[in-house]
Coordinates of C-alpha atoms in Angstrom, one line a residue:
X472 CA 12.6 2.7 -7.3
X473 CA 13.9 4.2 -4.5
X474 CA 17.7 3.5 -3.8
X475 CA 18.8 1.4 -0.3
X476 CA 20.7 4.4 0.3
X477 CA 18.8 7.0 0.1
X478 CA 16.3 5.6 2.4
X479 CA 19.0 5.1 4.8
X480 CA 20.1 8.4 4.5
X481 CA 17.7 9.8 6.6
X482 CA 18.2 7.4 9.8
X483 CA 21.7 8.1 9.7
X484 CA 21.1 11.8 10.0
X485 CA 18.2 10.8 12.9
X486 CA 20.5 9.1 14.9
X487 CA 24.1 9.3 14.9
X488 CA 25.1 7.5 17.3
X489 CA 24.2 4.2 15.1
X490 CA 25.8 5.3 12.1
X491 CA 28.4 2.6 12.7
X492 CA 25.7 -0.4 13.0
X493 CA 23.6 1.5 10.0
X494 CA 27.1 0.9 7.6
X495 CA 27.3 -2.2 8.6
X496 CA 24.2 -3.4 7.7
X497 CA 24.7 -1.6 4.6
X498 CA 27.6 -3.6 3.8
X499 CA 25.8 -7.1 4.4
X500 CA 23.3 -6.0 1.9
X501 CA 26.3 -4.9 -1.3
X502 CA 28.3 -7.9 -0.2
X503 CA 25.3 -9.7 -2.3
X504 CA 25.0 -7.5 -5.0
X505 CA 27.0 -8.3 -7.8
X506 CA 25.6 -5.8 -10.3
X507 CA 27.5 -3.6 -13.0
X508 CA 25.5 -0.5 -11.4
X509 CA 27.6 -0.4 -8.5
X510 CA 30.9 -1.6 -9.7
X511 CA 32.9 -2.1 -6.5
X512 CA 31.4 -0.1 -4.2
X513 CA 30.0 -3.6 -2.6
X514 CA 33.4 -4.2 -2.0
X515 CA 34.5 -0.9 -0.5
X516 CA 31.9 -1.3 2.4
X517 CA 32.6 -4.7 3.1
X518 CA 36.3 -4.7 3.6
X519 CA 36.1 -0.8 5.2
X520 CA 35.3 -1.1 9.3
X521 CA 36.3 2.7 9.2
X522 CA 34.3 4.3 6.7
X523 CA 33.4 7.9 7.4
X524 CA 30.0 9.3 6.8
X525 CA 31.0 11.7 3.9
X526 CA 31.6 8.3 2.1
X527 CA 28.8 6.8 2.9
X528 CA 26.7 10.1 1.9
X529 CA 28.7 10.0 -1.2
X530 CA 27.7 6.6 -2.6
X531 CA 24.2 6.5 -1.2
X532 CA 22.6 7.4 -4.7
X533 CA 23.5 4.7 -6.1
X534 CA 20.7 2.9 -7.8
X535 CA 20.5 -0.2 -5.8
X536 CA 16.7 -1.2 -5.5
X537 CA 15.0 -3.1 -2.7
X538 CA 14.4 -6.2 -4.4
X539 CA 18.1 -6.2 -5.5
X540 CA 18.9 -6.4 -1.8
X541 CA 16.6 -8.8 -0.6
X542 CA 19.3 -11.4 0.2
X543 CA 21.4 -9.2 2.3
X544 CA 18.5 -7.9 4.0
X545 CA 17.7 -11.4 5.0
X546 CA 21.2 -12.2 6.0
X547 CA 21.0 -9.4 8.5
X548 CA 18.3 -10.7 9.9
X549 CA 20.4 -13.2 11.5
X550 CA 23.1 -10.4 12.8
X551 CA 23.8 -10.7 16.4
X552 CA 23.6 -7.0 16.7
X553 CA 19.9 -6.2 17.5
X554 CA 20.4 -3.0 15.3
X555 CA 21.1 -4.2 12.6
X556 CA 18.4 -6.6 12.7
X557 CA 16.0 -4.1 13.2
X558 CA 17.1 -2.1 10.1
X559 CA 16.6 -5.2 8.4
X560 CA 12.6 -6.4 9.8
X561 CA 12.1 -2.5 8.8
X562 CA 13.4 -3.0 5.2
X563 CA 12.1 -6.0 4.4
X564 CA 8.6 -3.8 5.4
X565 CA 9.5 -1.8 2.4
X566 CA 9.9 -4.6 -0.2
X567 CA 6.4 -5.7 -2.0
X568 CA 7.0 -9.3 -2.8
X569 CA 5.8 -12.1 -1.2
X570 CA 9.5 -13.6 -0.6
X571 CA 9.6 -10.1 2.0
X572 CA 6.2 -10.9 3.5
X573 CA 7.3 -15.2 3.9
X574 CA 9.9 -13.7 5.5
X575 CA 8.1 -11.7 8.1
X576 CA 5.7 -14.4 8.7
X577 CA 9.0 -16.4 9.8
X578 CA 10.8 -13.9 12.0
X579 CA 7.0 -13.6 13.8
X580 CA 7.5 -16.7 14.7
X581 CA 11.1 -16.2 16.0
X582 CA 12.3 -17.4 19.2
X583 CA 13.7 -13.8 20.0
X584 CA 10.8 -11.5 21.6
X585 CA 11.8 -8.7 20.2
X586 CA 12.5 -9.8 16.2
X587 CA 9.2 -11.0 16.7
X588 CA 7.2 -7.7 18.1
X589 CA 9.2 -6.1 15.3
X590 CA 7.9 -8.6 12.3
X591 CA 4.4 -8.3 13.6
X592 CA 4.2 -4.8 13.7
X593 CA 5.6 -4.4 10.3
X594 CA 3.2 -6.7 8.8
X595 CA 0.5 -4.8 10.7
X596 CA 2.0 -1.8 9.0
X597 CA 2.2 -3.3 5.6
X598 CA -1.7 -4.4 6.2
X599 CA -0.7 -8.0 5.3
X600 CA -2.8 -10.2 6.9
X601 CA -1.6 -14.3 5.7
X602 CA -4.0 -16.4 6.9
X603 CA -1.4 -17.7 9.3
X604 CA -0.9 -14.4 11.2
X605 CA -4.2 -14.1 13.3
X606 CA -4.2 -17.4 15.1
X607 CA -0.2 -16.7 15.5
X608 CA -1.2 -13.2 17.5
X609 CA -3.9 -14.5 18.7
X610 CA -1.2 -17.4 20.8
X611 CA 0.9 -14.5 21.6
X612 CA -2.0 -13.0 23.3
X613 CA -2.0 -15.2 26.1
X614 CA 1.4 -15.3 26.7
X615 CA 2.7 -14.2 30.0
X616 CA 5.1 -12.1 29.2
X617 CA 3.5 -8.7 29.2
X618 CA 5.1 -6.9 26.0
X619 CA 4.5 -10.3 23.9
X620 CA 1.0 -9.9 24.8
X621 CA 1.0 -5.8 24.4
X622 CA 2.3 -6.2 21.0
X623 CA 0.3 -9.0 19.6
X624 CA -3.2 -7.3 20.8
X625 CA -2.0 -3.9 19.6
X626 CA -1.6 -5.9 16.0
X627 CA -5.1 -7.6 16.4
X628 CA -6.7 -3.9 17.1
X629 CA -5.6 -2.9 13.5
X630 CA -6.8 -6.2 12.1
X631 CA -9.6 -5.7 9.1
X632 CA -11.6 -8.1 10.7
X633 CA -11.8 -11.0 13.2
X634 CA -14.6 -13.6 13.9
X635 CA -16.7 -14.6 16.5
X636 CA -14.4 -17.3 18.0
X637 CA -11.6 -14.2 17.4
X638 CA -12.8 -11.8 19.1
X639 CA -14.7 -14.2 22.3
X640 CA -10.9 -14.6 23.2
X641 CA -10.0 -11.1 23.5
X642 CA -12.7 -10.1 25.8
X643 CA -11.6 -11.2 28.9
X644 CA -8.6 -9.0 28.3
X645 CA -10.5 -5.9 29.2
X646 CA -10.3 -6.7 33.0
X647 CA -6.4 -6.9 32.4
X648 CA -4.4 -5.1 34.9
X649 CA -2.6 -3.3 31.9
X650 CA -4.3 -0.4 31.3
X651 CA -2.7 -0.4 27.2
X652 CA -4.3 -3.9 26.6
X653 CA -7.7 -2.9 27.8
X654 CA -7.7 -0.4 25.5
X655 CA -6.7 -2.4 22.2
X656 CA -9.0 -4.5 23.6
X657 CA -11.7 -2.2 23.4
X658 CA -10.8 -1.1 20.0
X659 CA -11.5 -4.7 18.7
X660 CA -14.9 -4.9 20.2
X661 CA -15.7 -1.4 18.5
X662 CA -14.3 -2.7 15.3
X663 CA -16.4 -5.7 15.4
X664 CA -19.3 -5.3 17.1
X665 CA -21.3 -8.0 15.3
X666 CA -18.4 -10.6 16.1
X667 CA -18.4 -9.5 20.0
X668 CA -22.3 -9.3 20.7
X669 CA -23.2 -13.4 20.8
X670 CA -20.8 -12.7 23.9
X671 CA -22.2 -9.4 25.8
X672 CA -23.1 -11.9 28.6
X673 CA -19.2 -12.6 29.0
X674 CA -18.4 -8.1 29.0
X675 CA -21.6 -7.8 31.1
X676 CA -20.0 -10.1 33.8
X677 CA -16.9 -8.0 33.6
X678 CA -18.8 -4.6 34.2
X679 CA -19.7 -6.2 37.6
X680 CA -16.1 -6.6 38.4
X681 CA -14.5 -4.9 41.9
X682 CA -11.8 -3.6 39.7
X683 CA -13.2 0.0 38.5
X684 CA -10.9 0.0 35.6
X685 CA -12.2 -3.4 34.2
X686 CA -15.8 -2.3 34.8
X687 CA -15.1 0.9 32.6
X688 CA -13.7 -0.7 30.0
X689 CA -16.9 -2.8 30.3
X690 CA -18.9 0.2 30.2
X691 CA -17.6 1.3 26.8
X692 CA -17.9 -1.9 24.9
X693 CA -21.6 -2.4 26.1
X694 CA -22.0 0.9 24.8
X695 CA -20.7 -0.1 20.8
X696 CA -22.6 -3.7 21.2
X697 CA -26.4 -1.9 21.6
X698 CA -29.7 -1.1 23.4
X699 CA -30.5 -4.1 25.4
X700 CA -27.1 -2.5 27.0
X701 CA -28.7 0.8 28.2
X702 CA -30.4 -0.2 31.1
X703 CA -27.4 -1.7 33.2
X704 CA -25.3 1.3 31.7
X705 CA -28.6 3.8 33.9
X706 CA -27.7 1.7 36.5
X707 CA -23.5 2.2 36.1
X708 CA -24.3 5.9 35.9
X709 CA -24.7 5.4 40.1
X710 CA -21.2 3.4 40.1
X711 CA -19.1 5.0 43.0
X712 CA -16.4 5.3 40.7
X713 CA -16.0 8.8 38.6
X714 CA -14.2 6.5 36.1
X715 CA -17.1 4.3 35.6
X716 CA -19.5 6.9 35.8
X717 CA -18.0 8.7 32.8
X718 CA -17.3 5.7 31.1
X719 CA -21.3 4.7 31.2
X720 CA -22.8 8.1 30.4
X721 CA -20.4 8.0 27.3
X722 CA -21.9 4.6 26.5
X723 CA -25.3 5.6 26.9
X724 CA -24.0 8.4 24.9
X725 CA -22.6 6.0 21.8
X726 CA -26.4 4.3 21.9
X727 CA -27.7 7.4 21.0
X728 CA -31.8 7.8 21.1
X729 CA -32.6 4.1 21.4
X730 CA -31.1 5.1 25.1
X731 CA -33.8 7.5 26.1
X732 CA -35.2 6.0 28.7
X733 CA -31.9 6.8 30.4
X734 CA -31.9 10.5 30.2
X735 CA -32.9 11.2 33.7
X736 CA -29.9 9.4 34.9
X737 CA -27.7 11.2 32.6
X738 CA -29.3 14.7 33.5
X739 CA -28.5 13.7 37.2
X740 CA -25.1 13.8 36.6
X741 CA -24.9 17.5 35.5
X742 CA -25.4 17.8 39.3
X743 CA -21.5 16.3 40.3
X744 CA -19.2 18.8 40.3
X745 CA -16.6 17.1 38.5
X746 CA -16.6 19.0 35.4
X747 CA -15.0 15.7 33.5
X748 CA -18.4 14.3 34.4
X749 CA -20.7 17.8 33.8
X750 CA -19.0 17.3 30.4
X751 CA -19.5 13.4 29.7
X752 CA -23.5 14.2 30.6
X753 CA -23.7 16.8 28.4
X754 CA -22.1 15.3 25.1
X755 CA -24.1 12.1 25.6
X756 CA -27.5 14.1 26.0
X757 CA -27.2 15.7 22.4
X758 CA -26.9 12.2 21.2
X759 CA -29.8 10.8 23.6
X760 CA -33.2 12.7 23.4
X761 CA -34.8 16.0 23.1
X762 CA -34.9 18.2 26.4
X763 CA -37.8 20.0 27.8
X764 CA -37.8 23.4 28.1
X765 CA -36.7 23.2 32.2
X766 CA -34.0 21.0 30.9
X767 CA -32.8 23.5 28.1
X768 CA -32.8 25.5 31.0
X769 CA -30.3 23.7 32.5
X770 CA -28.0 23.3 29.8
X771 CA -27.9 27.2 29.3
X772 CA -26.4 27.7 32.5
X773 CA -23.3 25.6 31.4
X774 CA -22.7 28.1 28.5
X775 CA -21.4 30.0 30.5
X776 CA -18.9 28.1 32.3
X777 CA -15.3 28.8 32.5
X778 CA -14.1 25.1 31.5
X779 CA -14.0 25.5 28.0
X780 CA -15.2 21.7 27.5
X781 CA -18.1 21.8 29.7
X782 CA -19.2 25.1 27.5
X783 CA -18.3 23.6 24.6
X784 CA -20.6 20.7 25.1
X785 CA -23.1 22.7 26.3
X786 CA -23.6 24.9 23.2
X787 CA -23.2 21.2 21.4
X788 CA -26.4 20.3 23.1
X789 CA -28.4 23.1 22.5
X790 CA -27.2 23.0 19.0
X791 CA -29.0 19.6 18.6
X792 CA -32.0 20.8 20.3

């Protein structure tokens, strides 16, 4: 296994400036140890406050393993340094015993927002998923405080999995004023479409919203939850908002042929001369329908243009003629 300081090696060389916290934390962890592998080394870090970094590099072979550690790294879990606390969350990421993941769960609940953010994402990391976790994110999600709520959504869009119930009290967070948490948002509708569609009523109210950011966001989760979506996505296509507009051909785009009846409002935008929005049309009519041969027409003339994604999904189109 993988010595404590040879994984610590590499921060050290990452960031300097911390190598005093870094050997300090390293010296919680050997003042636990009581092993005949490392002699008294445990007590050489603990007593030195000046050790130098050639010492350090020196002993960090030494086979000291994870598990080994596990009650210093829990001890510095407590530091007051927020360093050293960090080092420690990110350890106990690296342990595989349920005594490491308990331990998580814990600091997710600390009172300190940032031990908490920290614990959450490692678990995240570590896909552990206790049964305790979701509903605990799920709180943090309607917190007030903005990077409470930032972290625990960003940890719900990597989730496996998340029910009906779950997911009904994400939605609303795709009108948020953050544009970060609309997007993780989002992801968690894609990822479980079947959970989010007994509530396309609740997305479809948001699409009406005067904020054009929320009704985008709308835009592209109607487009992951289905057909009886691509008629009020035709209509979004007319949104004054370029945003929006780009936002609903992609949609339209995601539904693929079931959205045919649309193609005439998706041609019509190949007339703006955004090219973002040239593009958007184009992409999403490859995936929509066949073209006549006026319309193939059309599309050949952008296979020549000088922005390289309008051309690009241009030839895509024709490809899929």
């Amino acid at each position: 296994m993988e010595s404590i300081f040879a994984a610590q090696s590499e921060r050290l060389y990452k960031n300097f400036a911390q190598h005093v916290n870094l050997i300090r934390y390293i010296a919680l962890i050997l003042t636990t140890i009581c092993t005949a592998t490392i002699g008294t080394m445990g007590a050489v870090f603990a007593s030195a406050q000046d050790i130098t970094l050639e010492a350090y590099l020196e002993k960090r072979s030494q086979p000291i393993t994870w598990e080994g550690a596990i009650d210093g790294i829990l001890a510095a879990t407590n530091d007051p340094d927020s360093t050293v606390r960090v080092y420690a969350i990110d350890d106990l990421g690296l342990i595989e015993s349920s005594r490491a993941n308990e331990a998580l769960l814990e600091l997710a609940r600390d009172s300190d927002l940032y031990n908490r953010t920290r614990a959450i994402n490692v678990l995240i990391e570590k896909n552990e998923y206790p049964e305790t976790l979701i509903p605990l994110l799920l709180d943090y999600a309607d917190s007030n405080d903005d990077r409470a709520r930032l972290a625990a959504v960003n940890a719900l869009a990597k989730a496996q999995a998340l029910d009906s119930t779950q997911v009904k009290s994400i939605i609303p967070m795709l009108g948020d004023k953050d544009n970060n948490i609309r997007l993780a948002a989002l992801q968690i509708i894609e990822k479980n479409p079947d959970s989010a569609r007994p509530h396309n009523d609740m997305i479809v109210e948001i699409a009406k919203s005067e904020n054009h950011e929320a009704r985008s966001a709308a835009a592209m989760a109607l487009g992951k939850l289905g057909p009886g979506n691509a008629r009020l996505l035709g209509k979004m296509i007319g949104d004054e908002n370029m945003q929006v507009r780009i936002s609903a051909v992609t949609a339209l785009g995601y539904i693929g042929k079931e959205a045919a009846d649309q193609k005439q409002a998706v041609i019509s935008l190949m007339s703006e001369r955004f090219m973002l929005i040239q593009t958007a049309a184009l992409q999403a009519l490859s995936a929509i329908d066949s073209l006549t041969d006026e319309e193939i027409e059309n599309v050949i003339a952008y296979t020549g243009s000088r922005a390289s994604p309008a051309r690009s999904a241009a030839e895509k189109t024709l490809a899929s003629v």
